[in-house]
Short mmCIF file of C-alpha atoms in Angstrom, two decimals:
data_model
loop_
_atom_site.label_atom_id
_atom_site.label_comp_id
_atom_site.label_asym_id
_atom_site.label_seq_id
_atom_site.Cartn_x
_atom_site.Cartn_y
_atom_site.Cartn_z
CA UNK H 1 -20.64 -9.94 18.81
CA UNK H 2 -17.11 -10.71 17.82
CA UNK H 3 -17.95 -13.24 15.35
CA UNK H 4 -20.50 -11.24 13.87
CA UNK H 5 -17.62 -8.69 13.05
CA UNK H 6 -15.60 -11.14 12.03
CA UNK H 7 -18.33 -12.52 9.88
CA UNK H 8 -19.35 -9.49 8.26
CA UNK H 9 -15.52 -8.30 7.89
CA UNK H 10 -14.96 -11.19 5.77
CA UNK H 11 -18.17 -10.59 4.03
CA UNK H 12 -17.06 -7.08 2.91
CA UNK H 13 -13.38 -8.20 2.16
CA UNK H 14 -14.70 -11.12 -0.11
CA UNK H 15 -16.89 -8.25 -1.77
CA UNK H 16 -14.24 -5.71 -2.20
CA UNK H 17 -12.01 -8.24 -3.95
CA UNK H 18 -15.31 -8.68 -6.01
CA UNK H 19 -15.49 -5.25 -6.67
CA UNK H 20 -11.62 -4.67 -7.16
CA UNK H 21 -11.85 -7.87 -10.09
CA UNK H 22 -14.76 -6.31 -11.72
CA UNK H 23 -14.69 -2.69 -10.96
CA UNK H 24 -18.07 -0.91 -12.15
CA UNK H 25 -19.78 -4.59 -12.86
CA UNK H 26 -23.78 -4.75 -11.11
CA UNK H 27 -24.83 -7.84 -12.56
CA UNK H 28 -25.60 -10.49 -10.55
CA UNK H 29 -23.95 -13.39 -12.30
CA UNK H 30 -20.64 -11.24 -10.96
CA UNK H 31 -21.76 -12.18 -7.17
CA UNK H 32 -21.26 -16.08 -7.85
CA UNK H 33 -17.43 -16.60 -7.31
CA UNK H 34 -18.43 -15.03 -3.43
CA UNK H 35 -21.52 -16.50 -3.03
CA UNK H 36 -21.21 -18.53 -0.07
CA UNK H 37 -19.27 -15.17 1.96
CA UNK H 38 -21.81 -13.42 0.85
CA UNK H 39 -24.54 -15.87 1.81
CA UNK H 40 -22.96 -16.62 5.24
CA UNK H 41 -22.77 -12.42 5.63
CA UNK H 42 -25.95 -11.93 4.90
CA UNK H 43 -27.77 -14.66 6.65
CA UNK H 44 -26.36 -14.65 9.74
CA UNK H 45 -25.80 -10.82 10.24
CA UNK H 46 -27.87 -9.10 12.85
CA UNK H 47 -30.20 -7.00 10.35
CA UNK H 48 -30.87 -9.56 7.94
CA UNK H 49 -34.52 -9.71 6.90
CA UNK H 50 -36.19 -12.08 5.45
CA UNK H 51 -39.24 -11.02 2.69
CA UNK H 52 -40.42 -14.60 2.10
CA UNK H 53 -39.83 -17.38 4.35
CA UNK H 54 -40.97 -20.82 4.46
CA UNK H 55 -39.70 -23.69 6.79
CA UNK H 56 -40.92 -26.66 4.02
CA UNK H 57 -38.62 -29.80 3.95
CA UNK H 58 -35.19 -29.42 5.35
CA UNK H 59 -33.92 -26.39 5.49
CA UNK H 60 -34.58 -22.42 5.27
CA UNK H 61 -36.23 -21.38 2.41
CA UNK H 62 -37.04 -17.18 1.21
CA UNK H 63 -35.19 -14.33 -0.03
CA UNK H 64 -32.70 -12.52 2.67
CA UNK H 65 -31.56 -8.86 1.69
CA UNK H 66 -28.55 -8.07 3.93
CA UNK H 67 -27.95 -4.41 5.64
CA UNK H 68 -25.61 -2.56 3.32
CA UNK H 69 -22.19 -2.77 4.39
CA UNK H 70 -19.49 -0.02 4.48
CA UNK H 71 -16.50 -1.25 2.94
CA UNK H 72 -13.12 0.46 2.21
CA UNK H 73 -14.50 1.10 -1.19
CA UNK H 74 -18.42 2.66 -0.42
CA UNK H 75 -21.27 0.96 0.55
CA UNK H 76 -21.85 -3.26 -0.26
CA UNK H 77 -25.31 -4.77 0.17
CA UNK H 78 -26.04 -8.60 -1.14
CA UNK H 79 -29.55 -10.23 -1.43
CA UNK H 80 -29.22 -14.00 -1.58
CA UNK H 81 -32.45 -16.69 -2.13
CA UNK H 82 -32.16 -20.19 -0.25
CA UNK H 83 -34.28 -22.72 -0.79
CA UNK H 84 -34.64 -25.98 1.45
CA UNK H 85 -31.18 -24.73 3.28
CA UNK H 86 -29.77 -24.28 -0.21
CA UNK H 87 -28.31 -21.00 -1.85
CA UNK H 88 -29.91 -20.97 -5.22
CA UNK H 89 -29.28 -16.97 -5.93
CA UNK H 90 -27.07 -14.17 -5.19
CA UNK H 91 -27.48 -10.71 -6.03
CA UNK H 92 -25.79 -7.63 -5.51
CA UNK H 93 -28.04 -4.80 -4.72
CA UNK H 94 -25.55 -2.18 -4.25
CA UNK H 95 -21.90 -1.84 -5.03
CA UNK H 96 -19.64 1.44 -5.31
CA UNK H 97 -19.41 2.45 -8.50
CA UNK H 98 -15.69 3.02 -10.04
CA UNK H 99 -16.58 7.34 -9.29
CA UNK H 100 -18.90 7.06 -6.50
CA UNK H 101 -19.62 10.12 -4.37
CA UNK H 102 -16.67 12.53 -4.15
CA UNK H 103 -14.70 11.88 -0.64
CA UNK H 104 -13.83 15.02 0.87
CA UNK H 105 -10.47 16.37 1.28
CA UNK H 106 -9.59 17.82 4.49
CA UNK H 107 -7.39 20.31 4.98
CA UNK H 108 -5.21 20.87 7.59
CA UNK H 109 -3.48 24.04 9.49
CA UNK H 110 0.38 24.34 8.82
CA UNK H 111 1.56 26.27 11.23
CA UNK H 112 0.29 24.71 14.10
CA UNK H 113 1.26 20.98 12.51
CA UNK H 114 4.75 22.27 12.22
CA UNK H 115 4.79 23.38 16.16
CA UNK H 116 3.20 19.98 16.74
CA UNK H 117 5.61 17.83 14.43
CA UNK H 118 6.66 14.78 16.44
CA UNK H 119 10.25 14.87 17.47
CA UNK H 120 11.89 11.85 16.86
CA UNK H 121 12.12 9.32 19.92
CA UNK H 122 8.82 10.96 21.46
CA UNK H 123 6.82 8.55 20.31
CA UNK H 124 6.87 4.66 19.94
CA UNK H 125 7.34 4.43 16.16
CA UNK H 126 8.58 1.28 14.95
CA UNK H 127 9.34 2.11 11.12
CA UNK H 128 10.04 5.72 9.00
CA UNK H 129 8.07 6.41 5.40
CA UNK H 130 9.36 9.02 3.22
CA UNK H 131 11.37 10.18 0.20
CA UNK H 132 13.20 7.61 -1.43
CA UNK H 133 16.75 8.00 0.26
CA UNK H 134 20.18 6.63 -1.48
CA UNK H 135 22.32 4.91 0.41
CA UNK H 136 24.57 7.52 1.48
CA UNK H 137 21.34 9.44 2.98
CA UNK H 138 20.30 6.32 4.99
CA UNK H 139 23.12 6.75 7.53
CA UNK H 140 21.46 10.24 8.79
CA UNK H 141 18.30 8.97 8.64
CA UNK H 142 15.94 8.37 11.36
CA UNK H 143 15.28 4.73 9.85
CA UNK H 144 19.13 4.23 10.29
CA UNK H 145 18.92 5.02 14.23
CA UNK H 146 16.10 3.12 14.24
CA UNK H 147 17.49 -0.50 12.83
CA UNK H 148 20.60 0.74 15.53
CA UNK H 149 18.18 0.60 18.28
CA UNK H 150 17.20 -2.58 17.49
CA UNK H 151 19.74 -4.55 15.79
CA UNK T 1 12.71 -3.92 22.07
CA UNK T 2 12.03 -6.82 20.44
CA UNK T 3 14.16 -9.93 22.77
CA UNK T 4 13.84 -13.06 20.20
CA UNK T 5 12.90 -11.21 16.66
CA UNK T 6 15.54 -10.81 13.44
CA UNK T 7 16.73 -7.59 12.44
CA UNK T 8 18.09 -6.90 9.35
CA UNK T 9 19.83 -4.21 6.92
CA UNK T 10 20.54 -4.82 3.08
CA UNK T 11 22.34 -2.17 0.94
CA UNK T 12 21.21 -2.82 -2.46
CA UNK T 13 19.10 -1.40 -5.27
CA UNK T 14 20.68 2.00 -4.46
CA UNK T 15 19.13 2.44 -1.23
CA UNK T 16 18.96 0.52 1.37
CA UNK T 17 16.10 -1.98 3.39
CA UNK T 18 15.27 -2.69 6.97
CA UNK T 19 13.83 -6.11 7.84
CA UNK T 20 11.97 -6.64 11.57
CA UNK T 21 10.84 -9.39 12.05
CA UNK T 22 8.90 -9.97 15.04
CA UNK T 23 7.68 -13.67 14.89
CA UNK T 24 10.61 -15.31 16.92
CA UNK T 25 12.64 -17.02 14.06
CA UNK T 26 12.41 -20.48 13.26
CA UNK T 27 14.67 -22.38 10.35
CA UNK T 28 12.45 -21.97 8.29
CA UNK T 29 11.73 -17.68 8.82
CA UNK T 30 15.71 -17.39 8.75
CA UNK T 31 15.50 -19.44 5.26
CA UNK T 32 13.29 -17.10 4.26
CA UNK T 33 15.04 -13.82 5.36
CA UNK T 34 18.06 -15.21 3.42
CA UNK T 35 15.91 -15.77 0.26
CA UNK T 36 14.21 -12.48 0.47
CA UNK T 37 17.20 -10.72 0.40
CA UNK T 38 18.69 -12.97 -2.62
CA UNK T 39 15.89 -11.85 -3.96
CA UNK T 40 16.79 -8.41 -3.80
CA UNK T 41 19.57 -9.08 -5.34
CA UNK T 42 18.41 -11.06 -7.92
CA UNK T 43 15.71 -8.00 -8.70
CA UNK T 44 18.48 -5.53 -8.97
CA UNK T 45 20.23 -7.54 -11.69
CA UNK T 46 17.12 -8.14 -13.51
CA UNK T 47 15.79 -4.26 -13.29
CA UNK T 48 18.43 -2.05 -12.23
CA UNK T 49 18.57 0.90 -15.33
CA UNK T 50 22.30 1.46 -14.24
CA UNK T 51 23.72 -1.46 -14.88
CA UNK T 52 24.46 -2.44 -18.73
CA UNK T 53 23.94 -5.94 -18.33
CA UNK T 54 20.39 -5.85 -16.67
CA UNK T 55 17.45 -7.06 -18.96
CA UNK T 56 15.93 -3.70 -18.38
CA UNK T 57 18.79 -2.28 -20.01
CA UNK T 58 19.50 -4.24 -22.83
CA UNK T 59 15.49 -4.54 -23.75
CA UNK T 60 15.85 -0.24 -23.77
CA UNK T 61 19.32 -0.56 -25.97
CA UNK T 62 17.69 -3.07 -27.91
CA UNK T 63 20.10 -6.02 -27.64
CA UNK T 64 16.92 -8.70 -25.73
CA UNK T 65 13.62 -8.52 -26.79
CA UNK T 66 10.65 -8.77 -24.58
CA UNK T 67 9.81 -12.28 -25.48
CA UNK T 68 13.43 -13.24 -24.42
CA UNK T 69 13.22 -11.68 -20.86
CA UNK T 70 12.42 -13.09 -17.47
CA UNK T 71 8.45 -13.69 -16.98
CA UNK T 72 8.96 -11.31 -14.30
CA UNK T 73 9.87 -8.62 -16.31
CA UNK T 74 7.09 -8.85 -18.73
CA UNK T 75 4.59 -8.41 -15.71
CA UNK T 76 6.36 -5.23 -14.13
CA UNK T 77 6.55 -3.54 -17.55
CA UNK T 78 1.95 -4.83 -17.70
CA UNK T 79 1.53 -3.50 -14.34
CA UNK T 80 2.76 -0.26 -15.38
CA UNK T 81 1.28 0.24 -18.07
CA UNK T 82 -2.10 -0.91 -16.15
CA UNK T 83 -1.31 2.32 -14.06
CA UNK T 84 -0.10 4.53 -16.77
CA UNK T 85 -3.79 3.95 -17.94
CA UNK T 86 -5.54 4.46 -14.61
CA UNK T 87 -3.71 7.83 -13.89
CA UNK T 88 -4.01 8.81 -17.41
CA UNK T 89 -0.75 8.58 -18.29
CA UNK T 90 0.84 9.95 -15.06
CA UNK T 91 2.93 6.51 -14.22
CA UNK T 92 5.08 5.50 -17.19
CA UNK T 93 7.53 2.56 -17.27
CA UNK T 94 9.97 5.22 -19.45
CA UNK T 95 10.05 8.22 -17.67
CA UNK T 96 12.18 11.02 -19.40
CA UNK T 97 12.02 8.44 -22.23
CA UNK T 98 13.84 6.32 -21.11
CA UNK T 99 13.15 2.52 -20.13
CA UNK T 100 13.01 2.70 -16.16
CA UNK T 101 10.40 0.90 -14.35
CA UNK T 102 12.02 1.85 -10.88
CA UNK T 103 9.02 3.80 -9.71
CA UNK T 104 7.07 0.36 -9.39
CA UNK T 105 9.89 -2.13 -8.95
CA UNK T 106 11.07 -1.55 -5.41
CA UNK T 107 7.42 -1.44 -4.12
CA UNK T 108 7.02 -4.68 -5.89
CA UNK T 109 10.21 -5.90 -4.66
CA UNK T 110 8.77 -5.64 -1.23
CA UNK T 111 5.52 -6.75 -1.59
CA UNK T 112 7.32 -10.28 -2.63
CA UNK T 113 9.86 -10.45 0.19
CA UNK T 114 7.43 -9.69 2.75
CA UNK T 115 5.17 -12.87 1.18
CA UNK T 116 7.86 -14.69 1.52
CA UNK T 117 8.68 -14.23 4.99
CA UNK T 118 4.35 -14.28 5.71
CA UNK T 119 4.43 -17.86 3.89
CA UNK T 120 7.91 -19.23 5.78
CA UNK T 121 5.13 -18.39 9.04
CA UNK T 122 6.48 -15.05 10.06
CA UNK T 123 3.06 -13.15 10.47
CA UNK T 124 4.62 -10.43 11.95
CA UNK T 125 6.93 -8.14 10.38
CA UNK T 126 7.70 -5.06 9.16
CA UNK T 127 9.88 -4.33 5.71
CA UNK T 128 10.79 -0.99 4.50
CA UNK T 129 12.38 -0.44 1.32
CA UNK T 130 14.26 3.18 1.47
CA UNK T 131 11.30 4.61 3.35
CA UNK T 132 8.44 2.34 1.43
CA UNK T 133 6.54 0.10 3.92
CA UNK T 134 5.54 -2.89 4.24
CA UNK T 135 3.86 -4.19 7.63
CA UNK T 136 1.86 -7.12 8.37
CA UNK T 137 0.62 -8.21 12.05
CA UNK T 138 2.63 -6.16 14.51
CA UNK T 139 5.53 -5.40 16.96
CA UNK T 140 3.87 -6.88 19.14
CA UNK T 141 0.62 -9.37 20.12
CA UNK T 142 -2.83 -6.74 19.61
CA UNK T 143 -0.37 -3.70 18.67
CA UNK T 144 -0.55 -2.33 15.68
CA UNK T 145 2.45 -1.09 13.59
CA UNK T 146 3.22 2.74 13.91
CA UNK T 147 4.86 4.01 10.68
CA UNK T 148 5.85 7.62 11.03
CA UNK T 149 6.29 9.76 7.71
CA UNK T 150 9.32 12.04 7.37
CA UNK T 151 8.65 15.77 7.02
CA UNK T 152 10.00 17.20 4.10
CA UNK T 153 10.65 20.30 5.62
CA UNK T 154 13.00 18.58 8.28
CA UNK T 155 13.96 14.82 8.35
CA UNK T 156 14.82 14.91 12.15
CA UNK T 157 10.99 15.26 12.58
CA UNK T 158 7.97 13.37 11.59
CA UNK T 159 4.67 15.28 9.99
CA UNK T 160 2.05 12.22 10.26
CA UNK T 161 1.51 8.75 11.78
CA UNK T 162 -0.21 5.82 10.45
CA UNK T 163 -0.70 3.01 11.96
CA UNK T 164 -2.28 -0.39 11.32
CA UNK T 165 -2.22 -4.08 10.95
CA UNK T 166 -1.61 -4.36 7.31
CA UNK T 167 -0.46 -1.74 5.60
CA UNK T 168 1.57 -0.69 2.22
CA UNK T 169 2.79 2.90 2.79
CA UNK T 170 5.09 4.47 0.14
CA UNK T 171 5.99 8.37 0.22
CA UNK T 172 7.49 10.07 -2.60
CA UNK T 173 9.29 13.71 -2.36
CA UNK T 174 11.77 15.94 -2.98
CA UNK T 175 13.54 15.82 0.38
CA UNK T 176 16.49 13.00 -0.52
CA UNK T 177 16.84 13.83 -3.99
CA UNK T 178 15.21 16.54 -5.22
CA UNK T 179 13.57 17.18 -8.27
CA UNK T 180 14.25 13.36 -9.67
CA UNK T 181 10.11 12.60 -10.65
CA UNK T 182 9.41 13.95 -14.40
CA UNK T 183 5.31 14.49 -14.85
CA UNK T 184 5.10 12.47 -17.90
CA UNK T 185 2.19 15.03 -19.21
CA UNK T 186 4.95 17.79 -19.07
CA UNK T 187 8.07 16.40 -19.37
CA UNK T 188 9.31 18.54 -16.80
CA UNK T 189 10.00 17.62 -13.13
CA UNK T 190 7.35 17.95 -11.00
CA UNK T 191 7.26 20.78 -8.25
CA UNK T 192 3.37 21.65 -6.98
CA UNK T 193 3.92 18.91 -4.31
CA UNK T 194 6.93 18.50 -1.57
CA UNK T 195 5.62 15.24 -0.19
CA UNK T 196 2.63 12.38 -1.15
CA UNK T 197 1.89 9.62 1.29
CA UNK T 198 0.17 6.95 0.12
CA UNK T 199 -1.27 3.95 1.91
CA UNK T 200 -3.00 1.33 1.00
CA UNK T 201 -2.44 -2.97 1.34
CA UNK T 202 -0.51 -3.78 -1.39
CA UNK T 203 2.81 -2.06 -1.46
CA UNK T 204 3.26 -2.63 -5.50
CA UNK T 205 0.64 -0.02 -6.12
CA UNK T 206 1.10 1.79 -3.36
CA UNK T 207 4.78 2.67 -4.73
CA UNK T 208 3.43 3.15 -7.64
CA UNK T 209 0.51 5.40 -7.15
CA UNK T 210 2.55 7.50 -4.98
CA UNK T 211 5.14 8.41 -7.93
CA UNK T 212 1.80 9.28 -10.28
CA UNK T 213 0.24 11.19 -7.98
CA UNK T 214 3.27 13.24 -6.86
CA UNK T 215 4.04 13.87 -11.06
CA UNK T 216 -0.12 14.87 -10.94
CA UNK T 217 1.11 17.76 -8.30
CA UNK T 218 -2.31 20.09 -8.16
CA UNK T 219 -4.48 17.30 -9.60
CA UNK T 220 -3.82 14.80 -6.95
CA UNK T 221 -6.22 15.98 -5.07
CA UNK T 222 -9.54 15.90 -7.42
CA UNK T 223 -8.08 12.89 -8.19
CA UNK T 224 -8.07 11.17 -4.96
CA UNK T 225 -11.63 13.16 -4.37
CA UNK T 226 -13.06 11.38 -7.24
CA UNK T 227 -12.41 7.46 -5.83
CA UNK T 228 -12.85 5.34 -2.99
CA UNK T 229 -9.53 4.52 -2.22
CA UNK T 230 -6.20 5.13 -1.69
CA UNK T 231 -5.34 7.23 1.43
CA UNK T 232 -3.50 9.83 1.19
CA UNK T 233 -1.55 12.57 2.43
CA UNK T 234 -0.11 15.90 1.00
CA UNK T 235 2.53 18.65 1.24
CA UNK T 236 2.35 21.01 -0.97
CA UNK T 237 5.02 23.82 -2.13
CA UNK T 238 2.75 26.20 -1.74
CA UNK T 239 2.89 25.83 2.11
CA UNK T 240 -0.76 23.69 2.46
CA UNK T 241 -1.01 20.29 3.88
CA UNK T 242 -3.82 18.33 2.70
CA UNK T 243 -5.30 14.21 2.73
CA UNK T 244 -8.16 12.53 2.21
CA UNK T 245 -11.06 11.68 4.85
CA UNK T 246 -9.89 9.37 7.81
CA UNK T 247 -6.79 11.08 8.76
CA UNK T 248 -7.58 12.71 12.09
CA UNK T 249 -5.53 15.08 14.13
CA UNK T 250 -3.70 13.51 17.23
CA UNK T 251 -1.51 15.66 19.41
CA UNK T 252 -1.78 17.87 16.76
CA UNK T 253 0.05 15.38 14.01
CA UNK T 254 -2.21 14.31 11.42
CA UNK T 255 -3.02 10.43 12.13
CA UNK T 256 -4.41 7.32 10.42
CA UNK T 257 -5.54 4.39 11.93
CA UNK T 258 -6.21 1.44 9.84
CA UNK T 259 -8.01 -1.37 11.39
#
């Protein structure tokens, strides 16, 4: 099970950076640079089904289309064609495009988030984002008492 | 507490930067602690708009032309203007006018010293650059970082936790100094938000994206709506609080979790 997470994980990374280099590109000649991730993704993940299939010679031989995968950036899914235990094509069927489907924004309740806002030192934080602070702000700031804790 | 990692503080580029490193320190990670803050250094001199004798400041007085500047230069002033044109306008390299690539630089700056410390074998570590993160691996084995974000409203407190394995977060607000981010659309500083988180992997655009979408103000959000990525989350003036889908509540504290 692990591998196959890992598996598809790197499937879906190698596609993202696909999609990220080539941002509202389809075309299948745009799947080569990741074919073998995608092939390996594809192949060996639990839903892949085969449409044609044909043990001849030495290796696999057929057409696998791949479950679509969610990545960080929408929904991923690859078709690939071996033949004899060679990948000879790569498509992608489905990539996000640049303005997919609108993500909802969520909204949340103010009042109650300020009763609820974490006091610092209540909870194991290791590091502080905000507001750009000068270095005269630094020394009040809870990333100051922070590096003192564990200088 | 961390028995066998390096701390470190830096003052420099007008604020100041907190190394952890949790990999226990070989030659070679100390090397490249060392170098990352030369670096610093180094991109102070380079971009600082304050000091006269930086190439950002003689390219904007005229006296160095682009051709003549470090390599380095010419790719900050392309990556902005690759996110000037992906936020329609709302990240320029010369806000006000004025030559000042600041609002990418120190995200940048990070994003390189934390490589450096990743390639010298230090997978994990945590750099923050005047409250823009940085964090690869974790504190400790199987735990993830836990970045908390300041809220505006009072800096002794924290409004939202992320948390994650590999993260860029970068937060830009009016809490440390006010009204300093002019909407290039406008002119004008901008006021509709009091806080942006953004997080993402790569701090560069992280930094970045979190200066443009702050100067958006009310059209951050239909923004954000509209694409697959970043995460985000909002304060507004107007009182609201706002992000986009993953961020869940958690003792009541909005919460992200990036695996």
């Amino acid at each position: 099970m692990r591998r196959i997470l890992l598996s598809t994980g790197t499937t879906a990374a190698g596609i993202a950076a696909l999609v990220a280099l080539k941002p509202g590109h389809t075309a299948a000649p745009a799947a080569t640079p990741t074919a073998s991730g995608a092939a390996s993704g594809a192949a060996s993940g639990p839903a892949a089904s085969p449409t044609t299939s044909a043990a001849s010679g030495s290796g696999v031989s057929g057409t696998f289309t791949g479950d679509p995968a969610e990545t960080p950036y929408g929904p991923v899914q690859v078709q690939i064609t071996m033949k004899d235990g060679k990948l000879t094509k790569a498509t992608v069927l489905q990539v996000p495009s640049e303005h997919g489907p609108e993500r909802e924004i969520v909204e949340f309740d103010v009042p109650r988030l300020n009763a609820a806002a974490v006091a610092a030192g209540s909870a194991r934080i290791d590091t502080i984002s905000g507001a750009t602070y000068t270095s005269e702000g630094y020394r009040t700031s809870l990333q100051s008492a922070l590096d003192r804790a564990g200088a | 507490m961390p028995d066998a990692g390096l701390r470190h503080v830096e003052h420099v580029m007008g604020t100041v930067f907190s190394f952890d490193v949790r990999t226990p320190p070989t030659p070679e990670i100390r090397a490249a602690l060392t170098a990352a803050v030369a670096w610093l250094h180094r991109v102070d001199a380079v971009f600082s708009p304050y000091r006269p004798d930086s190439q950002i400041s003689r390219l904007r007085d005229g006296t160095l032309t682009l051709a003549d500047c470090d390599r380095d230069v010419r790719d900050v002033l392309d990556r902005c203007a690759a996110l000037g044109a992906e936020t329609g306008g709302r990240f320029t390299a010369s806000p006000g006018g004025r030559l000042d690539p600041s609002g990418l630089v120190k995200g940048w700056a990070v994003e390189h010293a934390s490589a450096l410390l990743h390639r010298a074998g230090a997978p994990d570590h945590c750099v923050n650059g005047g409250g823009d993160v940085r964090a690869r691996g974790g504190p400790a084995p199987d735990q993830p970082w836990r970045v908390g974000i300041t809220d505006p409203a009072d800096r002794t407190r924290l409004a939202a936790v992320v948390e994650g394995r590999d993260l860029a977060v970068a937060t830009s607000g009016t809490a440390e100094r006010g009204l300093h981010i002019v909407d290039p659309a406008t002119g004008r500083p901008a006021t509709a938000l009091r806080s942006i988180t953004v997080v993402g992997r790569d701090l560069t655009r992280t930094d970045a994206l979190a200066t443009a979408l702050f100067a958006m103000g009310d059209e951050a959000r239909p923004w954000l709506a509209a694409r697959p990525a970043p995460h985000a989350y909002a304060l507004t003036a107007s009182g609201r609080a706002w992000a986009t889908p993953g961020w869940h509540l958690e003792n009541g504290v909005p919460h992200l979790r990036l695996t």
